[in-house]
Coordinates of C-alpha atoms and ligand atoms in Angstrom, one line a residue:
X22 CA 169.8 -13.7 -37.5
X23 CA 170.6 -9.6 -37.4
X24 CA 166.9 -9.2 -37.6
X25 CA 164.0 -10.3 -35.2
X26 CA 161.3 -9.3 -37.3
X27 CA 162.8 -11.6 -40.8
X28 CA 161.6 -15.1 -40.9
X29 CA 165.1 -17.5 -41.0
X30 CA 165.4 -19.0 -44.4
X31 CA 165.5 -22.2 -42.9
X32 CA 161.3 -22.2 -41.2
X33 CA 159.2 -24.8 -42.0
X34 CA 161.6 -26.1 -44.6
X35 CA 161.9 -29.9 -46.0
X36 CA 165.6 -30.5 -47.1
X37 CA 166.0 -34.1 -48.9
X38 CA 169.6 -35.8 -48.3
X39 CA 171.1 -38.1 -50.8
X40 CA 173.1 -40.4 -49.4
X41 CA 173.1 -41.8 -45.9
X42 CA 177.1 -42.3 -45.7
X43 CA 179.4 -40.0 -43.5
X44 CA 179.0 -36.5 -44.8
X45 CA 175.1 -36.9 -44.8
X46 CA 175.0 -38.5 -41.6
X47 CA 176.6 -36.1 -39.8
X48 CA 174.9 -33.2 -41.5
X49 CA 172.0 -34.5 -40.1
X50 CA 173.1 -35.3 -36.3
X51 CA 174.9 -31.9 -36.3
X52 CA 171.9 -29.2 -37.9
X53 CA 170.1 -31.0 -35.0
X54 CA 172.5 -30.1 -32.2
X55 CA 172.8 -26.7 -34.4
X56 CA 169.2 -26.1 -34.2
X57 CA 168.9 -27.1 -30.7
X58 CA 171.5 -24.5 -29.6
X59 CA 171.2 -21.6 -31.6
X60 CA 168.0 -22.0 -33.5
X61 CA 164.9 -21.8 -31.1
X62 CA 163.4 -19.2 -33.5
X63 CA 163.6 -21.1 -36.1
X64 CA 159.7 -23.2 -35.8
X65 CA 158.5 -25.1 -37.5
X66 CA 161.6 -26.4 -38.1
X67 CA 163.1 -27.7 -41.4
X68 CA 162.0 -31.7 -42.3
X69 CA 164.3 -34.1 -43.3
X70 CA 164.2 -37.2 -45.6
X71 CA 167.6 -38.9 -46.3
X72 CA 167.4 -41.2 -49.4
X73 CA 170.1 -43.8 -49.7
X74 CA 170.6 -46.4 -52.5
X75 CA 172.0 -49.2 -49.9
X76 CA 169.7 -51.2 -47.6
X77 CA 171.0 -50.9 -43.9
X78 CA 172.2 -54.5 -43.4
X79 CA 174.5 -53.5 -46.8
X80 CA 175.6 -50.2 -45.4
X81 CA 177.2 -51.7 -42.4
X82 CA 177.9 -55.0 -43.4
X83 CA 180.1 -54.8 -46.8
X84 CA 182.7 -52.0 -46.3
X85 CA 186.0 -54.4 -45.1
X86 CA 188.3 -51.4 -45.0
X87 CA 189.0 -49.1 -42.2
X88 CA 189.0 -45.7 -41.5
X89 CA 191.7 -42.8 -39.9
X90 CA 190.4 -40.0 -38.3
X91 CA 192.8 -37.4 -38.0
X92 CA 192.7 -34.0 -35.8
X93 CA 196.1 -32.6 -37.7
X94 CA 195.7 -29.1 -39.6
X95 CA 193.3 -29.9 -42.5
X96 CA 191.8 -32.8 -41.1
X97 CA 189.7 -32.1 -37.9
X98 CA 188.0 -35.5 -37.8
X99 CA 188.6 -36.1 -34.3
X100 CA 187.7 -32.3 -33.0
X101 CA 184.5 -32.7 -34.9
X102 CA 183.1 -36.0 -33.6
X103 CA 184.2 -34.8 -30.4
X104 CA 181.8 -31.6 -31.2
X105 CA 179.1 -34.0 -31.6
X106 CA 179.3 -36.0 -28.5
X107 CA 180.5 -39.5 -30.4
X108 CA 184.2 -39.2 -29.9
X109 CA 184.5 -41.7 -27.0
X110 CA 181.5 -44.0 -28.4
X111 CA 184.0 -44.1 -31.3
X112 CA 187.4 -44.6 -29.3
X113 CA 185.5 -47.5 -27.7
X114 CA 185.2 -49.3 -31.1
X115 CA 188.3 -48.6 -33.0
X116 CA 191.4 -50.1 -34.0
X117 CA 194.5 -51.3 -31.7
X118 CA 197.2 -48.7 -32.8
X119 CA 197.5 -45.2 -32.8
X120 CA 200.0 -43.8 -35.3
X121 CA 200.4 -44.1 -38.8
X122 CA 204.0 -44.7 -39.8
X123 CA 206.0 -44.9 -43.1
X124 CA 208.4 -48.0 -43.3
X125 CA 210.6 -49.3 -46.1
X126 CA 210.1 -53.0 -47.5
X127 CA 211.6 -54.6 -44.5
X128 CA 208.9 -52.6 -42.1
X129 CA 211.3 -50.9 -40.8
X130 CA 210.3 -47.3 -39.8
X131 CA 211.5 -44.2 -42.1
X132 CA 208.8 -42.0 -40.4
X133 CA 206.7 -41.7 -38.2
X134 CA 204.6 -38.7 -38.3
X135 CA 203.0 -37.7 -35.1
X136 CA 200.5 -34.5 -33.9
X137 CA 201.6 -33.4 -30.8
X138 CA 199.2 -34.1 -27.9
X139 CA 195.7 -31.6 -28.3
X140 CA 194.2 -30.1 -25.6
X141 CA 191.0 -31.3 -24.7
X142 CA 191.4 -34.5 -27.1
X143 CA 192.0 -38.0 -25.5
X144 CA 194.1 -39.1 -28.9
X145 CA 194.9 -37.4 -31.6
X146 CA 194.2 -40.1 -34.3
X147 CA 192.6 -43.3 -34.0
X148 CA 192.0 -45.9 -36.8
X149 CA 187.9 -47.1 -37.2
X150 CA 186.4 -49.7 -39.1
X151 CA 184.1 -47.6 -41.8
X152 CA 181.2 -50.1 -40.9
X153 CA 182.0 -48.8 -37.3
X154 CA 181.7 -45.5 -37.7
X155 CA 178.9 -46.0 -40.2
X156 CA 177.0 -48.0 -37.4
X157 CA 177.1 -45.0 -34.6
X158 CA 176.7 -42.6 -37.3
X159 CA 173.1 -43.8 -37.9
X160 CA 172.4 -44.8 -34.5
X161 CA 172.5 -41.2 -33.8
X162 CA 170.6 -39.6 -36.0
X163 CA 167.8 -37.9 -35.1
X164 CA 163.9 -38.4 -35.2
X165 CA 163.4 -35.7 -37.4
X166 CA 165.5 -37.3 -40.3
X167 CA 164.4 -40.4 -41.6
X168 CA 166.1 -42.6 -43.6
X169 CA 164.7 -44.2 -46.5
X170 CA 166.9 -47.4 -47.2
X171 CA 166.9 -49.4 -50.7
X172 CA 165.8 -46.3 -52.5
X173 CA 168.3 -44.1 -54.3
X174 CA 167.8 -41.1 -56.0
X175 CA 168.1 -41.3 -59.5
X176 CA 167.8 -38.0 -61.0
X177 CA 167.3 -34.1 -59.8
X178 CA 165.5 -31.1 -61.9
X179 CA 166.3 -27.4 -60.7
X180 CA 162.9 -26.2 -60.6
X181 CA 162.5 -22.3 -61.8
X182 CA 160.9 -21.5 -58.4
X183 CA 164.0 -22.5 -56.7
X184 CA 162.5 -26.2 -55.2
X185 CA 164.5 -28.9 -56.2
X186 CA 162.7 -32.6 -58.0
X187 CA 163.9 -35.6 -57.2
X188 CA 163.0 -39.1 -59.0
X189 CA 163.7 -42.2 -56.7
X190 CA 164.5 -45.5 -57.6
X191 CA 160.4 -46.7 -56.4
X192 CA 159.2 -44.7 -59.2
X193 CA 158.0 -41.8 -57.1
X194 CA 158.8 -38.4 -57.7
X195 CA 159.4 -35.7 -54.1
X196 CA 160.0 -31.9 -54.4
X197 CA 162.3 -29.8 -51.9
X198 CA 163.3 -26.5 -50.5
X199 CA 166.9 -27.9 -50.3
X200 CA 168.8 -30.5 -51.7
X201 CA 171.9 -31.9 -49.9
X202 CA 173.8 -34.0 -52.5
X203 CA 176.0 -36.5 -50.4
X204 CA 176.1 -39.5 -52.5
X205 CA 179.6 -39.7 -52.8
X206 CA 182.4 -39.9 -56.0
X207 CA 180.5 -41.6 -58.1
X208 CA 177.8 -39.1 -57.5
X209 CA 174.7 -39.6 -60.2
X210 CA 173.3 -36.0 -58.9
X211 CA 176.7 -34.7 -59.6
X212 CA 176.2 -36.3 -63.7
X213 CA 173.1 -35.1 -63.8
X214 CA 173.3 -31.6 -62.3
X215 CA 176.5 -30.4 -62.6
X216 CA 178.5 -32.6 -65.5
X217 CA 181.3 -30.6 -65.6
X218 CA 182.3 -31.9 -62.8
X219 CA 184.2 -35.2 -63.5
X220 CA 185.8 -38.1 -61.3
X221 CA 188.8 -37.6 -63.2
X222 CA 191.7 -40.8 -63.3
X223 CA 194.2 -39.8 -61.2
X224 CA 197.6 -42.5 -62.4
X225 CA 197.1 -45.0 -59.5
X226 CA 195.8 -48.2 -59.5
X227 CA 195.2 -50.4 -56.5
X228 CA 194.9 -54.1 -55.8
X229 CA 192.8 -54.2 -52.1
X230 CA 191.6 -57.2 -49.5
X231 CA 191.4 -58.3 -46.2
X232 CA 192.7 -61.4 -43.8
X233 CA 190.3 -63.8 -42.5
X234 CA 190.4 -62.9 -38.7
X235 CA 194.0 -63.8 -37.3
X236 CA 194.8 -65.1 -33.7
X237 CA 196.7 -61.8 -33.2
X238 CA 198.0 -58.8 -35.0
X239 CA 202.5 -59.6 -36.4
X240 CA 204.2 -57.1 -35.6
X241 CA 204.0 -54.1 -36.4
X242 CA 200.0 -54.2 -36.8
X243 CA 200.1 -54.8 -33.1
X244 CA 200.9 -50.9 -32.7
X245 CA 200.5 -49.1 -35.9
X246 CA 199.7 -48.9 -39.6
X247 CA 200.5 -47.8 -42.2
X248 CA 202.6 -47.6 -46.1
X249 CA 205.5 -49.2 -47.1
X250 CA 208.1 -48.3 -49.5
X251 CA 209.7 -50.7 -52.0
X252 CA 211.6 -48.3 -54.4
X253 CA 210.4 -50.7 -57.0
X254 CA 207.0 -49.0 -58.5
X255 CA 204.6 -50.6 -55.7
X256 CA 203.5 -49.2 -52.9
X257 CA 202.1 -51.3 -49.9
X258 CA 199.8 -49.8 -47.5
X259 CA 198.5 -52.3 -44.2
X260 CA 196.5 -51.9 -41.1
X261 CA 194.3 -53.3 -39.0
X262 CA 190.7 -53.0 -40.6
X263 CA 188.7 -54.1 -37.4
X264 CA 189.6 -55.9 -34.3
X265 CA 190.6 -59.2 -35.8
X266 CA 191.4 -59.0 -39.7
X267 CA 193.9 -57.0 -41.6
X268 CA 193.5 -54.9 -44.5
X269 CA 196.4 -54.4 -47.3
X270 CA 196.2 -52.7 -50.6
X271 CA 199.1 -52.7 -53.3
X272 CA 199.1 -49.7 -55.9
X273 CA 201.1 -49.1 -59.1
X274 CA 201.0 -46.1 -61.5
X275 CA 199.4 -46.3 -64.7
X276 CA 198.6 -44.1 -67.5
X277 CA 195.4 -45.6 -68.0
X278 CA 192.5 -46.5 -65.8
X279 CA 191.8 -50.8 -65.2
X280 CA 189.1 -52.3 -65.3
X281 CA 187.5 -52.1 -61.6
X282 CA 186.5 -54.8 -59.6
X283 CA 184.4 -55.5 -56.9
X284 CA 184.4 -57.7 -53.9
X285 CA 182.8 -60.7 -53.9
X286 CA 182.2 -60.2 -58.0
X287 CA 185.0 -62.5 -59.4
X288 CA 185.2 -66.0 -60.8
X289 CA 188.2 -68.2 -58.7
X290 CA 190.4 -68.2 -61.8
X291 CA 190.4 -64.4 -62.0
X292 CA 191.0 -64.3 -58.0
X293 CA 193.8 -66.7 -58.5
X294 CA 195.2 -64.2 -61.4
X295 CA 194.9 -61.3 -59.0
X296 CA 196.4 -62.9 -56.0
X297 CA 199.0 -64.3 -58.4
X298 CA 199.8 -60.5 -59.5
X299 CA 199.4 -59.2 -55.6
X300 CA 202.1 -61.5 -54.5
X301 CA 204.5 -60.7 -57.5
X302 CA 204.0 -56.9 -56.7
X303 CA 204.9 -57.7 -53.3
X304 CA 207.3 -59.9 -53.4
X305 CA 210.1 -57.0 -51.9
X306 CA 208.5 -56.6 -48.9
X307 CA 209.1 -59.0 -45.6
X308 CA 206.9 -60.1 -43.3
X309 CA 203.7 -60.0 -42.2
X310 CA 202.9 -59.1 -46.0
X311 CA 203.5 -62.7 -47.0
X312 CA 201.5 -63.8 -44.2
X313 CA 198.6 -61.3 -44.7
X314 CA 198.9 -62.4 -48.6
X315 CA 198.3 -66.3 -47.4
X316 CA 195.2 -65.1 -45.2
X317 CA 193.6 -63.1 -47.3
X318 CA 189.8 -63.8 -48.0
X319 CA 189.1 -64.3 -51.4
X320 CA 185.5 -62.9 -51.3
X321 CA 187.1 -59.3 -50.5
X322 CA 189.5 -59.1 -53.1
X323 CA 188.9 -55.6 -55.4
X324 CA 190.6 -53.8 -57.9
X325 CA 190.2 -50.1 -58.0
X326 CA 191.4 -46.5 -59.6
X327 CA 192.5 -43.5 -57.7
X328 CA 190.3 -41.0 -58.5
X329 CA 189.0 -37.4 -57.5
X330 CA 187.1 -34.8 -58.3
X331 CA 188.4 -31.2 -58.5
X332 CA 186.7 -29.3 -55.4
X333 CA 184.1 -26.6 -56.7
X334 CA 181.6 -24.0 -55.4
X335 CA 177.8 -24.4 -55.1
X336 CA 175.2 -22.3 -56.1
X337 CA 171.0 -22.6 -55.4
X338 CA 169.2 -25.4 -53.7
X339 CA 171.8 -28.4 -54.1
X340 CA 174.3 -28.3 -52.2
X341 CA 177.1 -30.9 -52.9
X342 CA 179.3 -32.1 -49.9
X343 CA 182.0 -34.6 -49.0
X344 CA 183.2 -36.8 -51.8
X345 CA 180.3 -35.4 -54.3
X346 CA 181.8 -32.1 -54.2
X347 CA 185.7 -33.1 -54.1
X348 CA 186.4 -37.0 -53.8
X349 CA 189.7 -37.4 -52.9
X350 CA 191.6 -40.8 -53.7
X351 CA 192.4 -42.9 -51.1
X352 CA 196.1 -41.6 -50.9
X353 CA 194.6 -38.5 -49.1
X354 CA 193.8 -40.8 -45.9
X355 CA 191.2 -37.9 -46.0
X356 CA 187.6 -37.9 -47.4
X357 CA 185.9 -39.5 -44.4
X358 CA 187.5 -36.5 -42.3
X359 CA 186.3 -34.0 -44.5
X360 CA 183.0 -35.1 -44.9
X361 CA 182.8 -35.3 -41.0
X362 CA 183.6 -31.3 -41.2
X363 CA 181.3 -30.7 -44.4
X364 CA 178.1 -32.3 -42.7
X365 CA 179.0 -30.4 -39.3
X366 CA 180.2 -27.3 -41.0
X367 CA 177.7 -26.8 -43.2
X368 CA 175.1 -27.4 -40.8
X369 CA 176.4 -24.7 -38.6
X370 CA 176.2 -22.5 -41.4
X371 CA 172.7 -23.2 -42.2
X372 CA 171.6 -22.2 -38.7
X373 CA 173.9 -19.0 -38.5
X374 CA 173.6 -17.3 -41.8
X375 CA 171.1 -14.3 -42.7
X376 CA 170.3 -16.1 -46.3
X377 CA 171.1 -19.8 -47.8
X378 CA 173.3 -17.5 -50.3
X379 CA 175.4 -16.5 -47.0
X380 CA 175.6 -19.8 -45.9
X381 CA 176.5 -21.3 -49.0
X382 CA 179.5 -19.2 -49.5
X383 CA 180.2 -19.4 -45.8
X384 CA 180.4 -23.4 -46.1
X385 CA 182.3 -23.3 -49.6
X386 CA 184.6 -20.6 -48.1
X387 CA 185.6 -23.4 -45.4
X388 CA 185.7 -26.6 -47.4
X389 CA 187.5 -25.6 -50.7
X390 CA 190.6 -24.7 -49.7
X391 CA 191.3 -27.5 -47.7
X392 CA 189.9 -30.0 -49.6
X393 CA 192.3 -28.7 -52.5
X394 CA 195.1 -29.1 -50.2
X395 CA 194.0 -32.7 -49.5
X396 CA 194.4 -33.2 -52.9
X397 CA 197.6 -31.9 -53.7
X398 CA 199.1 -33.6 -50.7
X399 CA 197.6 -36.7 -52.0
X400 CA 199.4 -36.2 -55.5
X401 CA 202.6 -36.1 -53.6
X402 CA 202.2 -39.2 -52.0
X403 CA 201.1 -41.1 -55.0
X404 CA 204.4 -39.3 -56.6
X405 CA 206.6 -40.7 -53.9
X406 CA 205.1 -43.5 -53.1
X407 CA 205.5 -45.1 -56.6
X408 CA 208.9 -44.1 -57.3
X409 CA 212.1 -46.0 -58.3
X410 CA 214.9 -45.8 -56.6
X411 CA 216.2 -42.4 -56.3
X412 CA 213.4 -41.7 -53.1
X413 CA 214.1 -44.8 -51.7
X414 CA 218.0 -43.7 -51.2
X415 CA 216.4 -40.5 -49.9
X416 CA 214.8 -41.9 -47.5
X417 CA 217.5 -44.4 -46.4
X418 CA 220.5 -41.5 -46.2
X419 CA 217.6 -39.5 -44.1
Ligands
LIG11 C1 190.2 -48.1 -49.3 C2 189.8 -46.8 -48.8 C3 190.4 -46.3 -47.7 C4 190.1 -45.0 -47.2 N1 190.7 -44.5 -46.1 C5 190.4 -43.3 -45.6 C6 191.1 -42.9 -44.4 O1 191.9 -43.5 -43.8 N2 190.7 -41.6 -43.9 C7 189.7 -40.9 -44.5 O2 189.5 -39.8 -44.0 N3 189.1 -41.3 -45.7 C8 189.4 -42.5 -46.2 N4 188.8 -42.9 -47.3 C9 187.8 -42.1 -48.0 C10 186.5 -42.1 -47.4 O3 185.9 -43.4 -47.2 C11 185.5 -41.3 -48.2 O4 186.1 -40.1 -48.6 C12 184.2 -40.9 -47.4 O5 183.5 -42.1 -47.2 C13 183.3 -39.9 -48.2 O6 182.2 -39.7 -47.5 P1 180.8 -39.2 -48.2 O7 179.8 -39.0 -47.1 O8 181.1 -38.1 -49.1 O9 180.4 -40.4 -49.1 P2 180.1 -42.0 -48.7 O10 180.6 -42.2 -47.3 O11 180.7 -42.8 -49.8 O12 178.6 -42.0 -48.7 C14 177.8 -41.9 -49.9 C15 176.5 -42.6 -49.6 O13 175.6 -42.3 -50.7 C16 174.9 -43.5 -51.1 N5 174.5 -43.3 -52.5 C17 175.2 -43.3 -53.6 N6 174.5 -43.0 -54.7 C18 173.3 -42.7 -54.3 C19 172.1 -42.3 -54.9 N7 172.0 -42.1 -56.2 N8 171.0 -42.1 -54.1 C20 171.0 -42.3 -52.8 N9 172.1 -42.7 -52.1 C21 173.2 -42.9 -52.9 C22 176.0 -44.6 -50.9 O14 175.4 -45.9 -50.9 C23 176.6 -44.2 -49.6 O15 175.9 -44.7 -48.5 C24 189.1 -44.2 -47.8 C25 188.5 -44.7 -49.0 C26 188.8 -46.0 -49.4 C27 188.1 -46.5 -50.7

């Protein structure tokens, strides 16, 4: 604040957070080390109610996929959580390996990206399951945001005094200074608020499970993870999604979005039809895939589309962040990152700025352009990935 004599924007405030995932999580752990630091004058200070649609035991129980956290240019996962004290707590629970790597059908490497070592950082990427992360995520957040499981929001009204209404799923209505939309890609406040905002089909479809837990990780889980390469339209990604059970998810590109589906949801025959089609898409790649194929757990079998939304800027009272404001397919190996920055970031904005105008524009100012790089990196993945042929000599000359 430039001025002792202005009360901060932020006094006495009651913000309401939709979504309890990553980006909402962290806002909330972060504007309380914020606040804590730099924002003594700011008493009373601002009330928090976090609304999320999932009950707890869902939240951490269901999501069978893992997670990388990065600390490479854009993605500044691992600085952030260091920032907030839950770097190591998260190092203690993650994944065996710590590189990603790009191999051809026959695993063997073509690449093997690394960040060189970062001062101050133990490792520069390390691979979580999202239950994991989920799990400390809301074991540290603070007493002055409570969650509200098993009650979404479903709809939002700009009020003309600036407030923001929310309706929830029990029926009850709940009015707010501030409204920190972090409800993800599919976001309903996004629909409702801002519908010119679409999760837009991005030509990628994937076919996605897990192993039942194995004795130990084949080779190469035991080290890495990472995509494969077949030349042949279908691109393999694999890795280790917790401690014991693999994840693998096949895509191809389409001009037309499928029909999703969701673990847990299908009939045997169709999980039979699926598998069927998995192993035909995969049938150029070696070991482990056949083996992860024959251990795969039928309940956690899902189809899905790539999708994303074009990153845009906020304005008034709801503020979108993470995936609600640009989702990024899971080509980017991204969104979790940058919702880790968003919630911190925009946190640190809220304390620092002179008006919630300044601080909307200083948070937008940050997140845009790298989310939009994200996604353009993500489209050249999803490019190369699928291609025939002519990349996969590339790649073999290189
Ligand atoms: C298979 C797969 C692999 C991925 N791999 C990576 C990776 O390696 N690295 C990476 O950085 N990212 C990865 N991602 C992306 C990452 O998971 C997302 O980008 C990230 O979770 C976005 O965080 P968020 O906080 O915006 O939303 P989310 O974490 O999705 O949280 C949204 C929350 O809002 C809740 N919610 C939804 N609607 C409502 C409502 N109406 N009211 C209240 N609550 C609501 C949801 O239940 C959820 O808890 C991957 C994604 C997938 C699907």
């Amino acid at each position: 604040m430039s001025s002792t004599t202005q009360q901060h924007f932020l006094v006495g405030k009651r913000i309401i957070v939709a979504g309890a995932g990553i980006g909402g999580t962290v806002f909330c752990i972060a504007l309380q080390q914020f606040l804590e630091k730099h924002g003594q004058h700011i008493q009373p200070s601002p009330l928090i109610d976090v609304y999320e649609r999932e009950t707890s035991m869902n939240v951490v129980g269901r999501e069978g996929y893992s997670i990388s956290i990065r600390s490479d240019g854009i993605s500044e996962g691992m600085q952030t959580l260091q920032k907030l004290g839950l770097l190591d707590e998260m190092i203690a629970e993650s994944n065996p390996g710590m590189n990603y790597t790009l191999f051809n059908a026959d695993f063997i490497p073509l690449m093997e990206p690394k960040v060189p070592p970062i001062e101050g950082l133990p490792q520069t990427t390390m691979r979580i399951a999202r239950t994991k992360l989920r799990e400390i995520l809301i074991k540290h957040m603070p007493s002055f945001a409570k969650i509200h499981w098993n009650c979404g929001i479903t709809s939002a009204h700009e009020l003309e005094n600036g407030q923001v209404l929310v309706d929830l799923a029990n029926g009850n209505q709940e009015q707010c200074d501030l409204l920190i939309v972090a409800d993800g890609s599919n976001s309903k406040i996004r629909t409702i608020l801002r519908p010119q905002h679409k999760l837009n089909f991005v030509g990628a479809i994937s076919i996605m499970a897990r192993t039942h837990p194995l004795e130990k990780f084949p080779p190469p889980l035991n080290i890495t993870w990472g995509r494969a390469f077949s030349g042949d339209g279908n691109f393999l990604f694999i890795a280790p999604s917790d401690r014991t059970s693999a994840v693998w998810i096949v895509s191809y590109l389409s001009d037309t979005p499928r029909e999703t589906k969701v673990a847990g949801t299908m009939s045997d025959v169709e999980l039979d039809e699926i598998l069927a089609e998995a192993k035909e898409r995969t049938k150029s790649y070696s070991e482990p895939m056949p083996m992860l194929l024959k251990q795969t757990l039928p309940s956690s079998v899902a189809i899905s589309n790539a999708k994303e939304v074009t990153p845009f800027r906020n304005h008034g009272s709801v503020i979108f962040i993470g995936d609600a404001q640009h989702a990024i397919s899971s080509f980017g190996g991204n969104g979790a990152n940058m919702a880790i920055m968003d919630g911190y970031q925009l946190a640190e904005q809220l304390v620092n700025a002179n008006s919630l105008t300044e601080a909307i524009k200083a948070y937008d100012d940050q997140t845009i352009p790298r989310s939009e790089k994200a996604i353009q990196m993500s489209h050249q993945l999803i490019a190369v990935g699928h291609s025939h042929g002519e990349w996969k000599n590339l790649w073999q000359q290189s």
